[in-house]
Coordinates of N, CA, C and O and ligand atoms in Angstrom, one line a residue:
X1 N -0.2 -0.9 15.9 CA -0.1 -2.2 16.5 C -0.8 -3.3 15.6 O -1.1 -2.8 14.5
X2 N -1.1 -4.6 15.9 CA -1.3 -5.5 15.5 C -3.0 -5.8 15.4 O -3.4 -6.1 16.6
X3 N -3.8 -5.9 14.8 CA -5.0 -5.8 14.5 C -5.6 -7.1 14.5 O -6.3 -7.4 13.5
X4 N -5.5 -8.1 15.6 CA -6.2 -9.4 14.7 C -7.1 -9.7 13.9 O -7.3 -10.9 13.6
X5 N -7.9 -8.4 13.5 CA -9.0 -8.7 12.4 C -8.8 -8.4 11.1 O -9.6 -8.7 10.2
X6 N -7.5 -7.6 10.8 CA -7.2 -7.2 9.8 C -6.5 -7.9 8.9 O -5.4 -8.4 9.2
X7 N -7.1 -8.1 7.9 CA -6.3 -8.7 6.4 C -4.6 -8.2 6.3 O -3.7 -9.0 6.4
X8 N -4.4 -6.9 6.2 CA -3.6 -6.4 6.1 C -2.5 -6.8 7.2 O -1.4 -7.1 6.8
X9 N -2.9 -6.8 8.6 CA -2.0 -7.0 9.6 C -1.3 -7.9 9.2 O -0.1 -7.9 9.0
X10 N -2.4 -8.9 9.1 CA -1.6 -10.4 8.7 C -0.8 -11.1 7.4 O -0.3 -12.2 7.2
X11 N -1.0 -10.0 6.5 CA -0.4 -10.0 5.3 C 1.1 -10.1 5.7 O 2.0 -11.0 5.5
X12 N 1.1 -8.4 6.6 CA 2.2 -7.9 6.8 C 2.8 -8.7 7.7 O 4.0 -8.9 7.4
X13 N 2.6 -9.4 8.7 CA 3.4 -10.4 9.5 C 3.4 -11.8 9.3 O 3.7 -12.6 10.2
X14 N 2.9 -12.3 7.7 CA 2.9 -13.1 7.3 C 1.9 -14.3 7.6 O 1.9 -15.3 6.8
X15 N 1.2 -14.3 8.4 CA 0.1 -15.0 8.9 C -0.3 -15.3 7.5 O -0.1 -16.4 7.0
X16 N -0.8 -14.1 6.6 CA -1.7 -14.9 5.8 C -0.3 -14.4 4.4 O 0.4 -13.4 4.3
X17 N -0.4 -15.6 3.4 CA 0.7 -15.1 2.6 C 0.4 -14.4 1.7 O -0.7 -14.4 1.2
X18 N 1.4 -13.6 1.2 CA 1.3 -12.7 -0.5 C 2.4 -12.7 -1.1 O 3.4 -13.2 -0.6
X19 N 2.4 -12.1 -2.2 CA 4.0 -11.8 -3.2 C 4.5 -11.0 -2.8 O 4.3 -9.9 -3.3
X20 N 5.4 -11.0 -1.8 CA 6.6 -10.1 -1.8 C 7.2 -9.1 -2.3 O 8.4 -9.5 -2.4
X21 N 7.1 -7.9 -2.8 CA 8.5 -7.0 -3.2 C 9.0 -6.3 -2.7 O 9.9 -5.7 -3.3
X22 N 8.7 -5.9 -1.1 CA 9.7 -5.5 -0.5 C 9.4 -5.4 1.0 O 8.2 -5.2 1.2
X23 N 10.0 -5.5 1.9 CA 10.1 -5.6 3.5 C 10.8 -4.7 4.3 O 11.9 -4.5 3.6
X24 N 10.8 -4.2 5.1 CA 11.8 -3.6 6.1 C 11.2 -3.5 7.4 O 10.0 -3.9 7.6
X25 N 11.8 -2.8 8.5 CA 11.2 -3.0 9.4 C 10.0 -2.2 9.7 O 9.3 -2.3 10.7
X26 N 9.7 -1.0 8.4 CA 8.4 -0.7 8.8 C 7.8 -0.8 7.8 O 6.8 -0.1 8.0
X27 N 7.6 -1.3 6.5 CA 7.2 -1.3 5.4 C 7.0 -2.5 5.2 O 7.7 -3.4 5.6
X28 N 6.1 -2.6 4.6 CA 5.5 -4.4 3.3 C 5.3 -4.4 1.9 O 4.1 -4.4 1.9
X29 N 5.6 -4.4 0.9 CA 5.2 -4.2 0.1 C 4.8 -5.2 -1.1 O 5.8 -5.5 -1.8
X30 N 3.6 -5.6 -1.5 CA 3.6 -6.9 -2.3 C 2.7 -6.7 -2.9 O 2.1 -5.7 -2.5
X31 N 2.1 -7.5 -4.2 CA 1.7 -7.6 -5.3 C 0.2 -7.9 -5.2 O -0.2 -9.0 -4.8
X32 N -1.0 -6.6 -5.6 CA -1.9 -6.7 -5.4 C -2.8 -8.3 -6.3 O -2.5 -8.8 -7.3
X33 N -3.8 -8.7 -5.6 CA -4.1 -9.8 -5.4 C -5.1 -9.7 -6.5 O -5.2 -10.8 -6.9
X34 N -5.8 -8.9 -7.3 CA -6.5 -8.6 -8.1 C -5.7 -7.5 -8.9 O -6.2 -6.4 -8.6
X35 N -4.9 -7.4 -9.5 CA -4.1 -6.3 -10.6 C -5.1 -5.3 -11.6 O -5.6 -5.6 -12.6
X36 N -5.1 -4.2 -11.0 CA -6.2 -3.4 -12.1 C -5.4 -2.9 -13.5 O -6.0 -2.6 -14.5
X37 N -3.4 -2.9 -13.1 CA -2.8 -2.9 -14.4 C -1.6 -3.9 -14.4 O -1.7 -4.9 -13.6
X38 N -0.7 -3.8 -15.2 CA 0.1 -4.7 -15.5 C 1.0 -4.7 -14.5 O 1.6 -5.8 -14.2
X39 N 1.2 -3.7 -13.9 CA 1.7 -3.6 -12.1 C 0.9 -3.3 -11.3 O 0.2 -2.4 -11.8
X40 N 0.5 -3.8 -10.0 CA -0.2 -3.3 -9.0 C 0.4 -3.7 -7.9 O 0.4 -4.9 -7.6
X41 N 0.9 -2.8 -7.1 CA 1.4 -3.4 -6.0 C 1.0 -2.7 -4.7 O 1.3 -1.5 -4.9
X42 N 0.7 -2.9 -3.8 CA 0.5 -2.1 -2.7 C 1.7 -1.8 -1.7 O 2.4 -2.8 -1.6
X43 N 2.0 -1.0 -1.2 CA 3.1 -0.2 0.0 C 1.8 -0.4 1.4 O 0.6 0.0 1.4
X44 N 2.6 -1.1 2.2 CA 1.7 -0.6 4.0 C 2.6 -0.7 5.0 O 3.5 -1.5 5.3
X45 N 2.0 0.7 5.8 CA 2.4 0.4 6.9 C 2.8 -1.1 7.7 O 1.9 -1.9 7.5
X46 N 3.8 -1.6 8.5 CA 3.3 -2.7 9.4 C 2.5 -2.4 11.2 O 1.9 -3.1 12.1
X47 N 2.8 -1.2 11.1 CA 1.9 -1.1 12.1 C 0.4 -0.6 11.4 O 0.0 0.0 10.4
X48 N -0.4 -1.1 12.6 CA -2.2 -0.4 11.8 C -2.2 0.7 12.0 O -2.0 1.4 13.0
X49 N -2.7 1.1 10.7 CA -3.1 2.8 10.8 C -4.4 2.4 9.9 O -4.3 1.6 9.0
X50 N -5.9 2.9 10.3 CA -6.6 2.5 9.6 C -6.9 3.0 8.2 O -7.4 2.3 7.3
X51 N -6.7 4.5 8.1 CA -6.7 5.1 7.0 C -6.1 6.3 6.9 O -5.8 6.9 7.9
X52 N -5.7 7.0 5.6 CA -5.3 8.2 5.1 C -6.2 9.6 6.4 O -5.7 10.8 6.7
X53 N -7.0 9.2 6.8 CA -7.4 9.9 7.6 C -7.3 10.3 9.1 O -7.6 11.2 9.8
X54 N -6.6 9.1 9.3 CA -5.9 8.9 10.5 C -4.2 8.7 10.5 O -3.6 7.8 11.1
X55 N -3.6 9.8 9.8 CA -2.4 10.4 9.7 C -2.2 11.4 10.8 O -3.0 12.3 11.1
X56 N -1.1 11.3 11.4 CA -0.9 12.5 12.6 C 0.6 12.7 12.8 O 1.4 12.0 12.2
X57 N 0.9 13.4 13.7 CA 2.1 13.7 13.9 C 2.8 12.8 14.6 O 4.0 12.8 14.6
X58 N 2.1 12.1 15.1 CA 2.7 10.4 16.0 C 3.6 9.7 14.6 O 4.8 9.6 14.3
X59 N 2.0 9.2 13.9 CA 2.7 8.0 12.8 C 2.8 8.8 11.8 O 2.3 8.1 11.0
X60 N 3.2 9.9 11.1 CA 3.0 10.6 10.0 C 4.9 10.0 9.4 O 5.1 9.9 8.2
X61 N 6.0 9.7 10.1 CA 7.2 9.6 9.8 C 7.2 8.0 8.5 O 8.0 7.6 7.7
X62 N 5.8 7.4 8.9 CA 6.0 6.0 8.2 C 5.5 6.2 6.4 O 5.7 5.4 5.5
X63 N 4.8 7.3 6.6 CA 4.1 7.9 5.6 C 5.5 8.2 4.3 O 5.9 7.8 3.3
X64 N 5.6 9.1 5.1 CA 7.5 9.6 4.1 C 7.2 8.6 3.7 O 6.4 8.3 2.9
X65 N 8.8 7.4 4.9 CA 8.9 6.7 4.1 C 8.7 5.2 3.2 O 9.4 4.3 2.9
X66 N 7.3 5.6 3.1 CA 6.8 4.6 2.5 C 6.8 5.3 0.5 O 6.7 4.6 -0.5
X67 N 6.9 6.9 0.8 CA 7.0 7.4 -0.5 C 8.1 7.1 -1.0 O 8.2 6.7 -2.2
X68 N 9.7 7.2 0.1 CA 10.7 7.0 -0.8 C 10.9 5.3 -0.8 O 11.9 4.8 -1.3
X69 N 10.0 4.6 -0.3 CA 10.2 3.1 -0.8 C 9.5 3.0 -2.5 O 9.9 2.3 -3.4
X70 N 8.5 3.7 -2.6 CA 7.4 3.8 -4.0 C 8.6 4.4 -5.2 O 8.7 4.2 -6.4
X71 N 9.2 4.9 -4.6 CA 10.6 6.3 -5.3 C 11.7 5.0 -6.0 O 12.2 4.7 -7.1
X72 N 11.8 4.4 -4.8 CA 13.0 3.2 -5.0 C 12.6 2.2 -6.0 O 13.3 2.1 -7.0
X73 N 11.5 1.5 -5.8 CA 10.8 0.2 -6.7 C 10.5 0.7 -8.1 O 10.6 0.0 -9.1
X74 N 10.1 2.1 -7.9 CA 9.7 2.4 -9.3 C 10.8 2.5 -10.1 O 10.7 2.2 -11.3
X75 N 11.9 3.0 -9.4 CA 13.0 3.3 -10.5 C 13.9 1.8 -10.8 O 14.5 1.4 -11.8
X76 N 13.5 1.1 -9.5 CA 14.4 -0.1 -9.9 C 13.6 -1.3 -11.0 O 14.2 -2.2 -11.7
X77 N 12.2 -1.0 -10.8 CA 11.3 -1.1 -12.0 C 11.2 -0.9 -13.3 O 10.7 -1.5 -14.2
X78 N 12.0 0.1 -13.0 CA 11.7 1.3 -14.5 C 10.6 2.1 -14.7 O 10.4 2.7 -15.7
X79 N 9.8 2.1 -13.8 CA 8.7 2.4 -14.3 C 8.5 4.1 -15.3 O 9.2 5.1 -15.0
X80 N 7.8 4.3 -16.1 CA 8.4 4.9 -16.9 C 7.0 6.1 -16.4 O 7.4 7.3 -16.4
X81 N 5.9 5.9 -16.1 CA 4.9 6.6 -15.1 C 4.0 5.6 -14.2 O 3.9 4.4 -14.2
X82 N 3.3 6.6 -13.3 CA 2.4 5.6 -12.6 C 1.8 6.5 -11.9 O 2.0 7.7 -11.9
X83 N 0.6 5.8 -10.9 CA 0.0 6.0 -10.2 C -0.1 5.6 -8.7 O -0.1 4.4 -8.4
X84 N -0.3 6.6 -7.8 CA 0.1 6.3 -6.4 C -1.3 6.8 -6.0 O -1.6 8.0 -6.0
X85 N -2.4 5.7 -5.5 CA -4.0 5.9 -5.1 C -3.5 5.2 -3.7 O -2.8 4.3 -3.4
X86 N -4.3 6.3 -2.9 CA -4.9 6.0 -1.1 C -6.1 6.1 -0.8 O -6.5 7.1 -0.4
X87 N -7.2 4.7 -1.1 CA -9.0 5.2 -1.2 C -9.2 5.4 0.3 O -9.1 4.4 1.0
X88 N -9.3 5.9 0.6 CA -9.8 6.5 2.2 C -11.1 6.9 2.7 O -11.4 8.1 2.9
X89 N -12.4 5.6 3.0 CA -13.4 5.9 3.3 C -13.9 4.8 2.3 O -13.4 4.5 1.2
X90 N -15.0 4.3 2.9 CA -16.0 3.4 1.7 C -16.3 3.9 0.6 O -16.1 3.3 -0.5
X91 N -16.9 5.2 0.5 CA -17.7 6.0 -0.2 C -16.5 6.3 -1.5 O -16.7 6.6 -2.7
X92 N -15.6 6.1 -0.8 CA -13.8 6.4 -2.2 C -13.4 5.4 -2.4 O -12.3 5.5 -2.9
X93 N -14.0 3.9 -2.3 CA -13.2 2.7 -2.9 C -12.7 2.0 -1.5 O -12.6 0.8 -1.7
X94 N -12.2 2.4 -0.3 CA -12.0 1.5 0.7 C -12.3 0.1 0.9 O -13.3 0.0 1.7
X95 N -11.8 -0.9 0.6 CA -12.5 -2.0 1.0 C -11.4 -2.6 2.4 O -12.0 -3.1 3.3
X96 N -10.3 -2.4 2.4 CA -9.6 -3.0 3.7 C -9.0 -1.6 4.5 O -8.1 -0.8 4.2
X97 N -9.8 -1.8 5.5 CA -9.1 -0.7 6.6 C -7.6 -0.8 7.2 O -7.4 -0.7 8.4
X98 N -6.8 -1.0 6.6 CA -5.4 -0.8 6.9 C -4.8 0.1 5.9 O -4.7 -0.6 4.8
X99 N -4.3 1.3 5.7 CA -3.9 2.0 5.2 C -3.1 1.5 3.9 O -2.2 0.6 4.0
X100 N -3.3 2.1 3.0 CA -2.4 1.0 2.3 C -2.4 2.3 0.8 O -3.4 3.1 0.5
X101 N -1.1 2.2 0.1 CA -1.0 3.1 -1.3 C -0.7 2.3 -3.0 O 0.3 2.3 -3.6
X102 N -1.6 1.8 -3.2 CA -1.5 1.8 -4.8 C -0.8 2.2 -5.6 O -0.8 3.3 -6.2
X103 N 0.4 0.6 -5.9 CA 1.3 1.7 -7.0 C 0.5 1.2 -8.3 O 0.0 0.1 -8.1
X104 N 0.3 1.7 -9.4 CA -0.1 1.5 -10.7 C 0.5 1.8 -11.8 O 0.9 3.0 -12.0
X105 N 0.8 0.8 -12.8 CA 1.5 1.4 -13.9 C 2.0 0.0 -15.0 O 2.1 -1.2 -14.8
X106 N 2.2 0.7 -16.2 CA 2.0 -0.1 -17.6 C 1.4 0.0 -18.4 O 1.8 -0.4 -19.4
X107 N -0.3 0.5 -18.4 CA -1.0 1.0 -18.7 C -1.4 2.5 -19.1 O -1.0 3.3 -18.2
X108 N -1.8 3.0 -19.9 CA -2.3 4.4 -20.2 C -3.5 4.2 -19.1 O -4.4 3.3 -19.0
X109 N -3.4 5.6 -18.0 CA -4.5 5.7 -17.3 C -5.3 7.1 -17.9 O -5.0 7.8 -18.9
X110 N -6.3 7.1 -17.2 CA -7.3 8.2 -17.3 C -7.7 9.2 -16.1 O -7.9 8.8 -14.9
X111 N -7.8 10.4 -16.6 CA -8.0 11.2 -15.2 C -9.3 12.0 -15.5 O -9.5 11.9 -16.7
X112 N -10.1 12.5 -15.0 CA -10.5 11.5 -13.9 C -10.9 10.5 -13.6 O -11.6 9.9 -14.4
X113 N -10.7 9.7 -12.1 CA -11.3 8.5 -11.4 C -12.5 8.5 -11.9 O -13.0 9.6 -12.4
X114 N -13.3 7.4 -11.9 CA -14.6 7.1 -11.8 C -14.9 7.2 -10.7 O -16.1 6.9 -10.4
Ligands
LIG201 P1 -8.9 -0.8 -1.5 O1 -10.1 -1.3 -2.2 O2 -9.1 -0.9 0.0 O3 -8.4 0.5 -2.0 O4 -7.7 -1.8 -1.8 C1 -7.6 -3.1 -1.3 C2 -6.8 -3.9 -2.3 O5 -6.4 -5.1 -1.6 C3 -7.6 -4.3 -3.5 O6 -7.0 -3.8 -4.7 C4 -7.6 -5.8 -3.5 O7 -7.5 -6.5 -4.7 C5 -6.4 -6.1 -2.6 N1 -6.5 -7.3 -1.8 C6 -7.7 -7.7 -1.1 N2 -7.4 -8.9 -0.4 C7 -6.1 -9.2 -0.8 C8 -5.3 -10.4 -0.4 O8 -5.7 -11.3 0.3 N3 -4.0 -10.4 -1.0 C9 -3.6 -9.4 -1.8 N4 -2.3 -9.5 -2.2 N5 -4.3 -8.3 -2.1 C10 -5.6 -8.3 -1.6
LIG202 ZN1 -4.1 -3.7 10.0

């Protein structure tokens, strides 16, 4: 549902604006606000889920497909590789509690995370 405290909520229902790249009726997906590479875009839920940890068999169907939306952009991108991050928890990078997946790519990454 609708979080009125949440950044993300309001991303997703437009309240507060962002760049656009893709919409439907359960997905948002737009251009992170700080880019850590030459693409950065985030995929979210529009309903709140607060994190990767609060996945269940209720909401788990938005999860899918929010992969084959990451499947779609990438290829209609080109992307040639990338990276798909879900920080889940402060202690892993969390800074906004609305669930949300990192696409990354353009850059040579490194494994491991810091
Ligand atoms: P986290 O740190 O929770 O994994 O990721 C949150 C991401 O949201 C960060 O990469 C941050 O740059 C991005 N972000 C935070 N506030 C905004 C905003 O107002 N607009 C957009 N487009 N991205 C944001
Ligand atoms: Zn939210």
């Amino acid at each position: 549902m609708f979080n009125k405290d949440c950044l993300f909520c309001k991303i997703a229902s437009g309240d507060v604006p962002s760049s656009c790249i893709y919409e439907d009726q359960l997905v948002y997906a737009f251009k992170d606000i700080a880019p850590q590479a030459p693409v950065h875009f985030l995929v979210i839920p529009k309903r709140h889920i607060d994190s990767a940890a609060d996945i269940n068999a209720e909401n788990s169907r938005v999860v899918a497909h929010i992969f084959e939306i990451i499947a779609k952009l990438a290829g209609e991108q080109k992307l040639e590789g990338f990276r798909i991050v879900s920080n889940c928890g402060e202690s892993a990078g969390q800074s906004v509690k609305h669930l949300h997946f990192h696409v990354l790519s353009g850059r040579d990454m490194t494994w491991p995370p810091g």
